[in-house]
Each structure stands twice: as C-alpha cells, then as structure tokens.
Amino acid sequence: MEKKKKRVFVLGLVALLSVISIGMILLCRNIQSENQGTQTVDVSAVSREMLLFMLDQTRVVNKDYSVLSLGEDVPYSIRSELEYVMEEELLTARADFINSPNFAYRITNTATGEKTEGGDTSLFVKDHQMYSTFTYDADGNVTSTGDYVSTDFTYMSAYQLLKNSISISTSNARETYEIYGKSIPKSQIQLRVPQNLKAEFAIPQNLTENNDIIWYNTENLVHGEMSGRFLAVTCCMMVFFIGLYILFYPVSVEQEVNLFAFMRKIKAEIKWAFLGTVLCLAYIGMAFLDVYTMTGELQTALQMLGIPYAELVPVVLQFIGMMLTGLFTAMGIFEIKYMLTSGFCRYWKEDSLIGSICGNVKRRFEKLSEVDLSDKTDTVLLKYVLIQMVIVGVIACFWSFGIVLSVLYSVLLFFYIRKKLKKVQKDYQVLLEEAHQLADGRFDEEITQDVGIFNALGDELKNVRIGFEKAVSEEIKSQNMKTELISNVSHDLKTPLTGIKNYAELLGQDNVSGQDKQVYLENLQHYIDRLNNLIEDLFEVSKVNSGNIELNPVELNVVALIQQAQAETEDLLKQKNLTVILDAPENGIVQALDGDKTYRIFENLFTNIAKYTLPGTRVYVSATAQPEYTEIVFKNISEAQMNFTPEEIVERFVRGDKSRHESGSGIGLAIVKSFTEVQNGTFSIEIDGDLFKAVVRFKVN
C-alpha cells in the first residue's frame, strides 16, 4: 500500500509540473504574439553617446570648432593623451549613429546655414517614438524640445566625456582634475559648448533589426511591466500549486520518495545552501530564458548560429527549465513541511551539522561526567578533582575578573549538580519500582531506559528477572509433566489392575470349567506381566531422574548390540511385515558403554517401531562413527498421523496416535532419553510428515 501511494505521488508530481510548464509556455507565447514588434528605446542609456555624436557632427558644420580647450599649463604628455582619447570617443560615437537605420539626425549651423543629416528625416514630423531638438544660441545657451530632454546636453564638461576612458577624477571641493596622479586646474581643461547650432534627433516607431547601439538599447514592452508581471505570475503559480500538492500528501509517504529520501540524508546547512543557490539560479535562468524567448532574441541568435528548429529549441529549453525549477521548488517546500511537522528545534538538533557537533560535545561532556558505582571510588574522585583543578586554573588566569567568573561558575555548577541529583533520584525510583515488581512476582515489565550510575545494578535486576522467569517456567513445566505422568501412569496401572480383578472374580466362580479356567489364568498372567513391566519402567525412570543409578561401562560393539536387539524383537517386526535395513561398518563400532542400559535403548526403539510403523514398509537403521561421537539413527514411517511435536512425544509420554494401548508402559522413549543422557549422550526426534526419525548420539570419551 505504501509503495502504491509513493508511486501515485511521484506520477502526480510529474503530471503537475508538466501541466504548469506547458501552461507557462503557452502564456509566454501568447504575450510574445501580442507584443510582437512593439519596441521602445531606453534613450537615457545612449544619452552620452548622442552628445558625443552631436559634438563630432558640429565639427562638420563648423570647421573652426574643436571639442576640447586645453590651457598652456597642461603637460604635453597629458595633452596628447586627452586629445587622443577624445578623438577616439568621437569616432566611436560617429560609427554608432552615422549609418544606423534606426536613427535620424540633422545638425545645422544656424549662423551659416550649413548642415549635415542622415537617416530617414521624415521621422522628424511623423512615425517616430522619439523626436528631440537641442538649440544653442551665440552664447552657448541651450533650449531643448521634444520627447527627450537631457541635462547631458545642458551641463557639458570634459570630465563627463572623459571619465570612462581615462584616469581622471575630480571633487566639488577642489577646482582641479587628478589625471594620472597630477593635479591640473579645471580651467585648463574645458569643453567648448557649441554656438549657433541646432541638433535634431529622431528614432522610428518600429525598429529595424540591426546590431547597432539603438537596437542594443531596445526593450520590448514585455521587458518592462509585462515581463515583470509574467515572471511574478509564473513563480507564484508554480510555488502555489506545488506547495498545495506537497501539503496534501502525508509526510510519511513523501519522505519515502527516493529524491526526498536522499535529501533527508544531507545535513541541513548543506541542503539549504544547495537548494537556495539552485533555486536562485533556476528562477533567474528561467526569467532570462522567458524574456529572451518572448522578445525573439533567442530564436534570432539560434538562427544566426545555424541551429535547426530554432523556433522549437527555446520551447524545449523552457519546458526542461521549468520542470527542473518546479522539482527543486518541490524539494524546498517538502523540507519546510518536514521541518514544521517534525519540530523546528528537533529538525536543527538532529539534522544539522551544528546540532551534530553540539550533540557530540554534550555526549562527550556527559561521558566525562559519568559515574559508575562499580568502578573504584578513587578513580572517580580523581577524575572530578582534576576537572575542577583545570577549571579553577583557567578562572585564576583572569585575575580580578576571575572573581566574576568564579561566581558564574558556582551558579552553573549548582544547577548542573542539581540536575544530576534529580536524574539520580529518578533513576533510583525506576530501580525501586522494578524491585517492587519482582517482589510481587510481576516479570512482564523490564527496565528499558538508561538509569545512569545504576546501569550495572539495572542489568543485574534484568538477569534476576530472567532467572526468576526461567525458574518459574521450569517449575511449571515440571509440575505439568508430573501431573501428566501421574495421569498417564495411573491409567496404565488401572488397566492391568482392572483385568486382574475381573479375572480373579471369574476364577472364584463355581461353574467355571477347566478349559475356561486355563484361559483365565493365561490372561491373568498377561496382566500381571504387564503390570510388572510398567512398575519396572517407572523405577528405571525415577532412578535416572534422581541420579540413583549405577553404570558399568565396558568396551562393547554397538553394531552387534543393535543386531541383538533386532533379533530379540524379530517376531514383533514380522507381525507387521517390516524389513529392517542396517547400514553400519562391517567391523562394528567399539565404545565404552553400559551394556544393559544401551541394549534397553535399542530394544525400546525397535519395540516402538514394531508397534507404530506402517505395515509392509522398510525400517532404516544406520550407525556411524564420528570423531567426537557415535551416531545411531532409526527411521520409519508412522502408521498413524503424527499431530504432535518431537518434544511432546518424549516429555509427555504419548504414543504416535495419542491413544492408550493395551500393552506397553507408554514411557519407552522417555527411558531411551534417560538412559542415553545418563551415559553422556543425546537423544532427539525429528518428524517430517509421516517420517519418524530417532537419533541417538554417544559422546566419544
């Protein structure tokens, strides 16, 4: 279910980002088509260049005019540099405007009537977006009319025209220019204001695409108010819809998404620095991409570079850019949501570098101040004395200010010790409660928290609880076994006793014939033998369990003993047509064991097989000698369904079909287990479907 929710979340986020991206691209295209060809020039950006162009053209209509007036006090090297730089500025301005299809000009000498003009002069009366005139009288006073009025044409100075190209500085408080480290009076470097001059400038309504100064300082309407609104709407819509989607899903699903899960592993400072940088670059890049796409400049540049599908490439770039921007926005919003849901303090405490450093410092300090009551007290006291000695030594280094520090340290030490004492009291109460529970016999609750200086004692209480639980469990198990043993044995004892009683009564009757009496005596002897066997088995088990048993180990051949037990039970095995297949070394296996007890083990196993094996099947017996033990395995197919565990069949003294039988004590396997273990061996049972497997192992001494 969680994987399905995560998959739905990822698909929904991708679909949402795609819809937003496509919507923004369509809106961008719509704005581009509505404002196609509607352009305006930022005239203020080229005001200085227009002024230089006017001064350059003034020299055309007035041959005696020179732009700079340099005094005799100007050194020759600086004079030459100033004249060279000014000429370069004038020639650059001439190149920018003289052949521009987006600029019309007319410069007229009002005294002589001489003029120079260029561009479409009809713009002076119609179809222009800017037309301005600047008229200078005989004294150099200027009047300006039209769409653009600039103070650059009114307050002209050499500093204004030269500051971008030469190391020149000035101050209103000083009447000098600093040029290449030399002070020159302003009166020595003057700009000649044109006289008897009229300058007319015009810019057409619709510009012709050209790489000139006018075109470079052109804005589509979308560059201004429309572009700002578009980008604001784009960012707001993206953040709003993505934020709404992120907030809609539970954080438990979102944090399992691979990308978000990866970001969760990065420390907060690194993560926020990365997201902040990437988001700023993404939104700025998206803004530039949208603007240049809406103006058509990107398409034009791609066409000039010969890139195919120049109209489609910006659309693809916009889609990819918006998808990536939306993805990083989603990551940022998720981090904010995670921080708020998990807690601001917890977030910075656990997920930040500062939190990790502070946590490590705190843990080291707490480890330094830890006390283990099981350690030597001298070591503990020495550690604290050394800490205090270092702190007091540091305070003493501050001389008189150390008094203030000692007071502050004392206050802090008081609160620290009080906090530690409260922790000790709390830990003591936890241990005391645990002790009360143990005293009341409640073992289901244990200490799971850190109990500070009492940790060693807490661990011992846990061991006591585990020991009590184990002892109680063993006692209950033992009592249950005793109860079941008494119940089963009582049933076994009752059966032959009842038979003996019944046949004794029949023999006491007067009308019993000699033939019936003989039958009754045989049956009576059968029940007596069975009762005798049961009592002997009980004595054997009780001797082993009580440890009151004597062993007489001798070197005997285990394989020969198995064959002897098989031969003794051959009649029982033939009654069910069972075939025994023995797999053992030909020279046998010799080991020091008690002959009677070991024979009884094998006899009981063969007897058990004869009673409960499916007729007409094979019985497999194998004996192998391992370096550490001798292993004997008996395998047979059960006649009845074995709906019990291997432990039950030994511990509870039940038969394969869980029913009582007329013969046998019902504790044959218990005797096998007891006689095996008393000889330093092990006995185990394995059940696989109807396959019954008994494994006897004797450890090699």
XYZ file of C-alpha atoms in Angstrom:
701
model
C 0.000 0.000 0.000
C 2.845 2.400 0.898
C 4.617 1.668 -2.401
C 1.390 2.349 -4.294
C 0.920 5.697 -2.524
C 4.519 6.643 -3.259
C 4.109 5.754 -6.937
C 0.889 7.784 -7.179
C 2.604 10.754 -5.509
C 5.538 10.707 -7.946
C 3.296 10.378 -11.003
C 1.033 13.162 -9.725
C 4.005 15.468 -9.118
C 5.402 14.848 -12.612
C 1.971 15.472 -14.143
C 1.532 18.683 -12.143
C 4.966 20.012 -13.155
C 4.235 19.146 -16.790
C 0.894 20.972 -16.746
C 2.429 24.045 -15.089
C 5.340 24.085 -17.554
C 3.097 23.735 -20.602
C 0.746 26.419 -19.257
C 3.605 28.856 -18.689
C 4.988 28.208 -22.174
C 1.581 28.874 -23.761
C 1.180 32.065 -21.730
C 4.666 33.171 -22.769
C 3.814 32.536 -26.411
C 0.587 34.496 -26.096
C 2.353 37.521 -24.617
C 5.031 37.256 -27.298
C 2.444 37.307 -30.108
C 0.506 40.219 -28.590
C 3.626 42.372 -28.220
C 5.470 41.336 -31.382
C 7.201 44.360 -32.904
C 6.170 46.761 -30.167
C 9.502 48.229 -29.074
C 10.795 51.192 -27.180
C 14.290 52.612 -26.769
C 15.885 53.467 -23.466
C 17.220 56.821 -24.702
C 18.818 57.675 -21.362
C 21.194 54.728 -21.876
C 22.645 56.323 -25.060
C 22.438 59.984 -23.998
C 26.225 60.335 -23.591
C 26.868 58.708 -26.991
C 24.290 61.031 -28.659
C 26.057 64.033 -27.121
C 29.435 62.872 -28.447
C 27.864 62.303 -31.871
C 26.436 65.853 -31.850
C 29.879 67.320 -30.957
C 31.512 65.272 -33.706
C 28.992 66.488 -36.296
C 29.384 70.057 -35.045
C 32.907 69.926 -36.476
C 31.338 69.087 -39.838
C 29.140 72.229 -39.988
C 31.707 74.444 -38.211
C 35.267 73.866 -39.388
C 36.701 76.091 -36.645
C 35.121 74.093 -33.812
C 37.211 71.821 -31.580
C 35.745 69.927 -28.674
C 38.482 70.394 -26.053
C 40.110 73.618 -24.928
C 43.431 72.859 -23.223
C 45.435 75.508 -21.376
C 49.182 76.086 -21.569
C 49.734 74.568 -18.118
C 48.651 71.116 -19.317
C 51.744 68.949 -19.782
C 52.390 67.785 -23.317
C 52.058 64.093 -22.451
C 48.673 64.622 -20.814
C 47.563 66.959 -23.604
C 48.348 64.356 -26.216
C 46.567 61.654 -24.213
C 43.443 63.799 -23.729
C 43.231 64.758 -27.394
C 43.727 61.115 -28.451
C 41.090 59.781 -26.068
C 38.561 62.466 -27.063
C 39.097 61.727 -30.741
C 38.554 58.014 -30.113
C 35.301 58.757 -28.262
C 34.047 60.993 -31.107
C 34.895 58.449 -33.797
C 33.199 55.665 -31.825
C 30.017 57.737 -31.480
C 30.117 58.547 -35.208
C 30.367 54.842 -36.052
C 27.435 54.050 -33.751
C 24.994 56.520 -35.290
C 26.113 57.608 -38.758
C 24.760 54.584 -40.631
C 22.114 53.377 -38.201
C 18.732 52.631 -39.875
C 17.076 53.232 -36.505
C 18.336 56.802 -36.072
C 17.757 60.057 -37.962
C 19.675 63.265 -37.306
C 20.115 66.780 -38.662
C 22.849 69.120 -37.403
C 22.520 72.750 -38.621
C 24.825 75.754 -38.221
C 22.211 78.465 -37.635
C 24.721 81.198 -38.411
C 25.903 79.905 -41.800
C 23.011 77.563 -42.705
C 25.428 74.693 -43.283
C 24.020 71.333 -42.178
C 24.596 67.590 -42.142
C 21.921 64.923 -41.863
C 21.372 61.201 -42.087
C 18.687 58.548 -41.733
C 15.007 58.979 -42.577
C 14.453 62.709 -41.924
C 10.725 62.273 -42.453
C 10.685 60.885 -38.918
C 11.044 64.477 -37.713
C 7.364 65.007 -38.479
C 5.740 61.541 -38.213
C 6.049 57.841 -37.275
C 8.618 58.399 -34.580
C 8.725 57.227 -30.989
C 11.202 59.946 -30.081
C 11.950 63.355 -31.622
C 14.005 65.967 -29.792
C 15.845 69.187 -30.660
C 18.681 70.965 -28.879
C 19.318 74.575 -29.937
C 22.418 76.547 -28.875
C 22.499 80.349 -29.303
C 25.538 82.555 -29.896
C 26.477 82.397 -26.200
C 26.154 78.637 -25.962
C 22.876 78.656 -24.048
C 20.723 75.668 -24.932
C 16.981 75.123 -25.264
C 15.506 71.689 -25.784
C 12.113 70.484 -27.028
C 10.533 67.199 -27.949
C 10.160 63.755 -26.368
C 13.542 63.609 -24.671
C 15.184 66.342 -22.649
C 18.520 65.555 -21.058
C 20.759 67.548 -18.744
C 23.728 65.940 -20.514
C 23.202 68.457 -23.350
C 22.891 71.349 -20.909
C 25.707 70.865 -18.413
C 28.523 69.545 -20.564
C 32.004 69.051 -19.113
C 35.292 67.460 -20.110
C 35.109 65.221 -17.041
C 31.724 63.852 -18.148
C 33.042 62.787 -21.558
C 36.469 61.546 -20.489
C 35.820 59.724 -17.175
C 35.034 56.375 -18.812
C 38.226 56.272 -20.850
C 40.980 57.909 -18.827
C 42.154 58.049 -15.228
C 40.579 61.358 -14.293
C 38.865 62.313 -11.052
C 37.523 65.489 -9.503
C 35.820 66.809 -6.407
C 33.436 69.673 -5.907
C 35.595 70.858 -3.042
C 38.631 71.208 -5.334
C 38.979 73.130 -8.582
C 41.389 70.571 -10.038
C 41.419 67.361 -12.014
C 43.571 64.433 -10.940
C 44.966 62.914 -14.147
C 47.473 60.105 -13.813
C 48.426 61.398 -10.372
C 48.907 65.015 -11.478
C 46.729 67.937 -10.365
C 45.590 70.175 -13.194
C 43.216 73.164 -12.689
C 39.778 72.655 -14.179
C 40.170 75.954 -16.018
C 42.972 74.378 -18.062
C 40.735 71.588 -19.376
C 37.454 72.879 -20.763
C 34.786 71.583 -23.119
C 33.715 74.073 -25.817
C 29.927 74.364 -25.851
C 28.589 74.598 -29.422
C 27.283 78.010 -30.577
C 24.709 78.854 -33.213
C 23.811 75.176 -33.537
C 20.565 73.190 -33.835
C 20.618 69.420 -33.372
C 17.588 67.255 -34.258
C 17.338 63.550 -33.388
C 14.588 61.005 -34.154
C 14.007 57.277 -33.576
C 11.341 55.380 -35.585
C 8.293 53.742 -34.032
C 9.231 50.283 -35.323
C 12.890 49.487 -35.306
C 14.772 47.560 -37.950
C 16.729 44.634 -36.579
C 20.334 45.733 -36.656
C 23.353 45.297 -34.415
C 23.655 48.985 -33.610
C 23.579 50.985 -30.415
C 19.868 51.769 -30.781
C 18.879 48.119 -31.186
C 21.006 47.024 -28.227
C 19.228 49.548 -26.017
C 15.770 48.484 -27.174
C 13.179 46.886 -24.923
C 10.064 45.068 -25.906
C 7.118 46.133 -23.809
C 7.312 42.703 -22.210
C 10.755 43.647 -20.919
C 9.167 46.094 -18.581
C 5.829 45.825 -16.873
C 4.546 42.863 -18.870
C 7.693 40.754 -18.323
C 7.697 41.534 -14.613
C 4.055 40.549 -14.265
C 4.574 37.399 -16.288
C 7.533 36.221 -14.203
C 5.775 37.100 -10.952
C 2.676 35.165 -12.021
C 4.854 32.229 -13.152
C 6.716 31.981 -9.862
C 3.610 32.464 -7.722
C 1.550 29.896 -9.628
C 4.366 27.343 -9.546
C 5.007 27.765 -5.823
C 1.271 27.799 -5.003
C 0.266 24.650 -6.865
C 3.373 22.675 -5.939
C 3.042 23.763 -2.310
C -0.627 22.750 -2.283
C 0.263 19.337 -3.722
C 3.108 18.744 -1.253
C 0.943 19.767 1.704
C -1.877 17.479 0.525
C 0.144 14.259 0.918
C 1.216 12.874 4.310
C 4.887 13.378 5.057
C 5.291 9.633 5.769
C 4.666 8.914 2.065
C 6.726 11.821 0.702
C 9.841 11.040 2.714
C 9.977 7.555 1.125
C 10.354 9.062 -2.375
C 13.934 8.390 -3.490
C 14.884 12.010 -4.217
C 13.377 13.333 -0.984
C 14.866 10.427 0.991
C 18.300 11.211 -0.459
C 17.963 14.877 0.518
C 16.928 13.827 4.029
C 20.355 12.217 4.486
C 22.180 15.510 3.807
C 22.814 17.854 6.703
C 20.509 20.878 6.921
C 23.127 23.598 6.322
C 24.485 21.938 3.180
C 20.992 21.115 1.966
C 19.621 24.640 2.391
C 22.727 26.233 0.880
C 22.360 23.935 -2.129
C 18.615 24.459 -2.505
C 18.919 28.229 -2.035
C 21.657 28.521 -4.651
C 19.965 26.207 -7.128
C 16.549 27.864 -6.740
C 18.005 31.362 -7.211
C 19.894 30.266 -10.317
C 16.862 28.350 -11.600
C 14.414 31.249 -11.259
C 16.919 33.775 -12.638
C 17.745 31.484 -15.526
C 14.060 30.867 -16.184
C 13.430 34.637 -16.159
C 16.170 35.330 -18.715
C 15.070 32.411 -20.859
C 11.445 33.582 -20.859
C 12.353 37.207 -21.607
C 14.692 36.423 -24.488
C 12.182 33.942 -25.847
C 9.332 36.477 -25.692
C 11.441 39.125 -27.442
C 12.525 36.655 -30.110
C 16.219 37.382 -29.491
C 16.988 33.780 -28.555
C 15.375 32.488 -31.745
C 17.304 35.043 -33.790
C 20.600 34.072 -32.151
C 19.950 30.375 -32.785
C 19.146 31.092 -36.447
C 22.362 33.084 -36.838
C 24.291 30.113 -35.403
C 22.653 27.825 -37.946
C 20.941 25.646 -35.343
C 17.991 23.734 -36.856
C 14.498 24.097 -35.405
C 15.418 27.472 -33.912
C 11.772 28.129 -33.046
C 11.347 24.772 -31.265
C 14.585 24.770 -29.244
C 13.501 27.620 -26.891
C 10.251 25.765 -26.174
C 12.161 22.606 -25.223
C 14.574 24.627 -23.094
C 11.673 26.385 -21.376
C 9.956 23.061 -20.622
C 13.114 21.468 -19.200
C 13.965 24.603 -17.227
C 10.501 24.892 -15.706
C 10.377 21.172 -14.867
C 13.730 21.379 -13.061
C 12.741 24.613 -11.334
C 9.485 23.026 -10.203
C 11.321 19.943 -8.956
C 13.751 21.979 -6.845
C 10.818 24.061 -5.608
C 9.054 20.853 -4.511
C 12.186 19.748 -2.666
C 12.390 23.074 -0.842
C 8.702 23.046 0.109
C 8.995 19.444 1.355
C 11.942 20.406 3.560
C 9.938 23.266 5.041
C 6.980 20.942 5.650
C 9.214 18.279 7.212
C 10.858 20.850 9.456
C 7.470 22.155 10.672
C 5.922 18.697 11.178
C 8.930 17.231 12.982
C 9.539 20.344 15.056
C 11.834 23.261 14.321
C 14.141 22.614 17.272
C 14.268 18.846 16.716
C 14.992 19.380 12.999
C 18.021 21.588 13.614
C 19.119 19.485 16.565
C 19.144 16.138 14.738
C 19.538 17.049 11.049
C 22.134 19.825 11.100
C 25.898 19.953 11.402
C 25.623 22.377 14.299
C 23.206 20.037 16.059
C 25.522 17.074 15.489
C 28.544 18.976 16.784
C 26.653 20.229 19.840
C 25.286 16.727 20.449
C 28.762 15.192 20.251
C 30.160 17.822 22.624
C 27.277 17.200 25.024
C 27.721 13.415 24.877
C 31.460 13.702 25.460
C 30.889 16.010 28.391
C 28.253 13.678 29.836
C 30.567 10.719 29.316
C 33.294 12.634 31.117
C 30.906 13.310 33.996
C 29.507 9.767 34.130
C 29.929 7.800 37.338
C 29.887 4.015 37.544
C 29.439 2.801 41.100
C 31.152 -0.442 40.166
C 34.400 1.434 39.452
C 36.924 2.291 42.115
C 35.884 5.391 44.038
C 39.444 6.734 43.980
C 39.356 6.867 40.183
C 36.029 8.717 40.191
C 37.191 11.227 42.795
C 40.480 11.807 40.990
C 38.674 12.465 37.723
C 36.417 15.124 39.251
C 39.261 16.729 41.202
C 41.297 17.065 38.012
C 38.333 18.610 36.175
C 37.831 21.150 38.963
C 41.546 21.888 39.061
C 41.606 22.698 35.347
C 38.525 24.941 35.590
C 39.826 26.800 38.662
C 43.190 27.229 36.978
C 41.563 28.785 33.919
C 39.494 31.153 36.101
C 42.615 32.195 38.022
C 44.237 33.345 34.778
C 41.721 36.209 34.549
C 42.974 37.843 37.779
C 40.377 40.199 39.274
C 37.835 39.316 36.598
C 38.205 35.741 37.817
C 36.039 36.630 40.819
C 33.110 37.293 38.500
C 33.858 34.104 36.583
C 34.026 32.096 39.814
C 30.586 33.386 40.828
C 29.155 32.467 37.430
C 30.860 29.078 37.568
C 29.436 28.421 41.042
C 25.928 29.235 39.841
C 26.304 26.988 36.804
C 27.798 24.227 38.950
C 24.844 24.449 41.340
C 22.299 23.990 38.552
C 24.375 21.220 36.966
C 24.695 19.264 40.227
C 21.005 19.774 40.956
C 20.145 18.391 37.526
C 22.417 15.389 38.091
C 20.903 14.716 41.527
C 17.386 14.830 40.081
C 18.492 12.349 37.430
C 19.957 10.058 40.119
C 16.715 10.278 42.131
C 14.653 9.492 39.051
C 16.879 6.513 38.154
C 16.683 5.264 41.742
C 12.884 5.389 41.647
C 12.907 3.359 38.416
C 15.081 0.665 40.026
C 12.966 0.713 43.192
C 9.805 0.206 41.126
C 11.471 -2.688 39.280
C 12.412 -4.289 42.606
C 8.813 -3.925 43.856
C 7.528 -5.616 40.700
C 9.952 -8.528 41.149
C 8.890 -8.835 44.781
C 5.248 -9.000 43.684
C 6.059 -11.676 41.101
C 5.437 -9.461 38.076
C 8.019 -10.324 35.429
C 6.325 -8.851 32.323
C 7.835 -5.367 32.683
C 11.538 -4.647 32.438
C 13.854 -1.631 32.571
C 14.370 -0.269 29.065
C 15.698 3.202 29.841
C 19.142 4.408 30.834
C 19.456 4.576 34.628
C 22.806 6.328 34.727
C 25.026 5.306 37.621
C 22.667 2.398 38.400
C 23.082 0.743 34.982
C 25.127 -2.127 36.398
C 22.507 -2.748 39.078
C 19.770 -2.455 36.476
C 21.457 -5.136 34.367
C 21.624 -7.428 37.391
C 17.926 -6.873 38.082
C 17.230 -7.827 34.478
C 19.231 -11.030 34.993
C 17.307 -11.705 38.213
C 14.012 -11.225 36.379
C 15.140 -13.550 33.577
C 16.311 -16.121 36.144
C 13.010 -15.936 38.023
C 11.042 -16.294 34.812
C 13.134 -19.282 33.764
C 12.869 -20.927 37.172
C 9.109 -20.375 37.318
C 8.728 -21.648 33.762
C 10.780 -24.771 34.522
C 8.839 -25.370 37.712
C 5.511 -25.028 35.898
C 6.771 -27.336 33.176
C 7.977 -29.835 35.750
C 4.661 -29.741 37.593
C 2.767 -30.237 34.333
C 4.989 -33.169 33.437
C 4.478 -34.724 36.832
C 0.728 -34.250 36.538
C 0.651 -35.793 33.087
C 2.945 -38.589 34.191
C 0.715 -39.390 37.146
C -2.340 -39.219 34.897
C -0.850 -41.452 32.216
C 0.721 -43.941 34.622
C -2.486 -44.077 36.658
C -4.317 -45.013 33.503
C -1.675 -47.620 32.657
C -1.767 -49.056 36.163
C -5.544 -49.082 36.242
C -5.849 -51.150 33.044
C -3.932 -54.298 34.217
C -5.294 -53.999 37.758
C -8.822 -53.958 36.379
C -8.026 -57.008 34.252
C -6.506 -58.847 37.239
C -9.545 -58.027 39.353
C -12.012 -59.191 36.714
C -10.250 -62.486 36.007
C -9.787 -63.143 39.744
C -13.546 -62.803 40.171
C -14.183 -65.143 37.242
C -11.850 -67.765 38.712
C -13.729 -67.546 42.008
C -16.974 -68.690 40.381
C -18.025 -72.347 40.927
C -19.357 -73.028 37.469
C -16.035 -72.273 35.660
C -14.927 -75.162 33.515
C -11.358 -76.370 33.469
C -10.793 -75.093 29.930
C -12.092 -71.561 30.762
C -10.075 -71.551 33.937
C -6.937 -72.190 31.893
C -7.750 -69.263 29.574
C -8.465 -67.000 32.567
C -5.167 -67.929 34.149
C -3.256 -67.127 30.946
C -4.937 -63.700 30.660
C -4.347 -63.073 34.338
C -0.655 -63.848 33.876
C -0.569 -61.453 30.889
C -1.907 -58.587 33.009
C 0.462 -59.435 35.835
C 3.444 -59.353 33.435
C 2.288 -56.028 32.014
C 1.903 -54.521 35.491
C 5.340 -55.821 36.391
C 6.912 -54.248 33.274
C 5.212 -50.926 33.975
C 6.472 -50.846 37.545
C 9.995 -51.743 36.419
C 9.922 -48.952 33.816
C 8.777 -46.431 36.399
C 11.565 -47.495 38.726
C 14.107 -47.155 35.938
C 12.974 -43.609 35.016
C 12.832 -42.462 38.630
C 16.326 -43.878 39.280
C 17.759 -41.933 36.354
C 15.947 -38.694 37.272
C 17.062 -38.981 40.886
C 20.651 -39.841 39.901
C 20.459 -43.093 41.865
C 21.713 -45.320 39.084
C 24.884 -47.319 38.666
C 26.690 -47.614 35.355
C 29.041 -50.428 34.378
C 30.755 -49.200 31.198
C 32.634 -51.829 29.201
C 34.102 -51.910 25.720
C 31.243 -53.232 23.587
C 30.392 -53.436 19.902
C 27.490 -51.045 19.319
C 26.609 -52.619 15.946
C 26.449 -56.118 17.443
C 24.219 -54.812 20.231
C 21.851 -53.302 17.637
C 21.702 -56.620 15.784
C 20.978 -58.459 19.053
C 18.107 -56.078 19.917
C 16.737 -56.532 16.382
C 16.854 -60.304 16.730
C 15.031 -60.195 20.100
C 12.194 -58.134 18.564
C 12.141 -60.013 15.268
C 8.751 -61.615 15.993
C 7.139 -58.229 16.622
C 8.645 -56.838 13.447
C 7.447 -59.806 11.339
C 3.882 -59.380 12.587
C 3.734 -56.117 10.577
C 5.888 -57.389 7.733
C 8.628 -54.808 8.434
C 12.008 -55.057 6.728
C 14.972 -53.695 8.689
C 17.884 -52.320 6.617
C 21.028 -51.836 8.692
C 23.803 -49.558 7.425
C 26.859 -49.920 9.668
C 30.598 -50.636 9.414
C 31.370 -54.332 8.905
C 33.923 -54.378 11.706
C 31.480 -52.666 14.053
C 31.904 -49.667 16.351
C 33.523 -50.229 19.734
C 32.810 -47.811 22.561
C 32.778 -47.867 26.375
C 29.076 -48.049 27.354
C 26.839 -49.786 29.901
C 25.685 -52.929 28.133
C 22.304 -53.380 29.862
C 21.272 -49.715 29.540
C 22.408 -49.475 25.922
C 20.650 -52.729 24.982
C 17.497 -51.402 26.650
C 17.750 -48.253 24.485
C 17.884 -50.228 21.242
C 15.234 -52.713 22.389
C 12.794 -49.938 23.258
C 13.376 -48.234 19.888
C 12.771 -51.481 17.963
C 9.694 -52.210 20.109
C 8.374 -48.708 19.453
C 8.959 -49.210 15.714
C 7.185 -52.590 15.755
C 4.127 -51.087 17.389
C 3.636 -47.863 15.444
C 5.179 -48.376 11.966
C 3.059 -48.644 8.841
C 2.818 -52.371 7.940
C 4.764 -53.620 4.919
C 7.340 -50.786 4.959
C 11.075 -50.597 5.418
C 12.881 -49.535 8.600
C 16.302 -47.948 8.167
C 18.932 -48.145 10.903
C 22.355 -46.542 10.453
C 25.375 -46.440 12.741
C 28.317 -44.134 12.028
C 31.437 -43.279 13.963
C 32.301 -39.568 14.002
C 35.440 -38.053 15.529
C 33.537 -36.701 18.507
C 30.556 -39.035 18.809
C 28.897 -42.257 17.654
C 25.539 -41.707 15.956
C 22.730 -44.281 15.611
C 19.674 -43.261 13.562
C 16.316 -45.149 13.390
C 13.898 -44.122 10.596
C 10.395 -45.492 9.991
C 7.021 -44.491 8.525
C 4.313 -43.901 11.151
C 1.069 -45.809 10.794
C -0.987 -43.025 12.417
C -0.911 -39.309 11.696
C 1.721 -37.627 13.867
C -0.077 -34.473 15.051
C 2.366 -33.718 17.851
C 5.816 -32.204 18.256
C 9.069 -34.124 18.907
C 9.169 -32.621 22.394
C 5.692 -33.871 23.214
C 6.402 -37.465 22.335
C 9.289 -37.624 24.818
C 8.283 -35.157 27.514
C 4.586 -36.063 27.714
C 4.990 -39.858 27.218
C 2.402 -40.024 24.426
C 2.174 -42.528 21.623
C 2.145 -41.920 17.870
C -1.658 -41.816 17.771
C -2.057 -40.110 21.154
C -4.173 -43.057 22.381
C -3.512 -45.655 25.011
C -2.805 -49.252 24.082
C -3.261 -52.496 25.830
C 0.449 -53.308 26.005
C 3.478 -51.232 26.882
C 4.058 -48.649 29.532
C 3.907 -45.595 27.281
C 7.253 -44.310 28.552
C 9.578 -46.270 26.309
C 11.044 -43.182 24.613
C 11.416 -41.449 27.969
C 13.556 -44.411 29.094
C 15.591 -44.151 25.884
C 16.196 -40.462 26.527
C 17.102 -41.013 30.190
C 19.469 -43.952 29.546
C 21.164 -42.050 26.714
C 21.721 -38.835 28.653
C 22.971 -40.668 31.768
C 25.764 -42.048 29.544
C 26.782 -38.548 28.436
C 24.816 -38.817 25.200
C 21.919 -37.075 23.482
C 18.588 -38.296 22.148
C 16.480 -36.336 19.676
C 13.442 -36.918 17.484
C 12.714 -35.432 14.061
C 9.316 -35.542 12.362
C 8.820 -34.818 8.658
C 5.285 -35.650 7.579
C 4.896 -39.356 8.342
C 8.656 -39.955 8.631
C 9.683 -40.642 12.239
C 13.403 -40.281 12.927
C 15.081 -41.115 16.281
C 18.730 -40.077 16.692
C 20.976 -41.433 19.473
C 24.450 -39.984 19.961
C 27.103 -41.199 22.401
C 29.995 -38.853 23.011
C 33.413 -40.373 22.444
C 35.478 -40.076 25.622
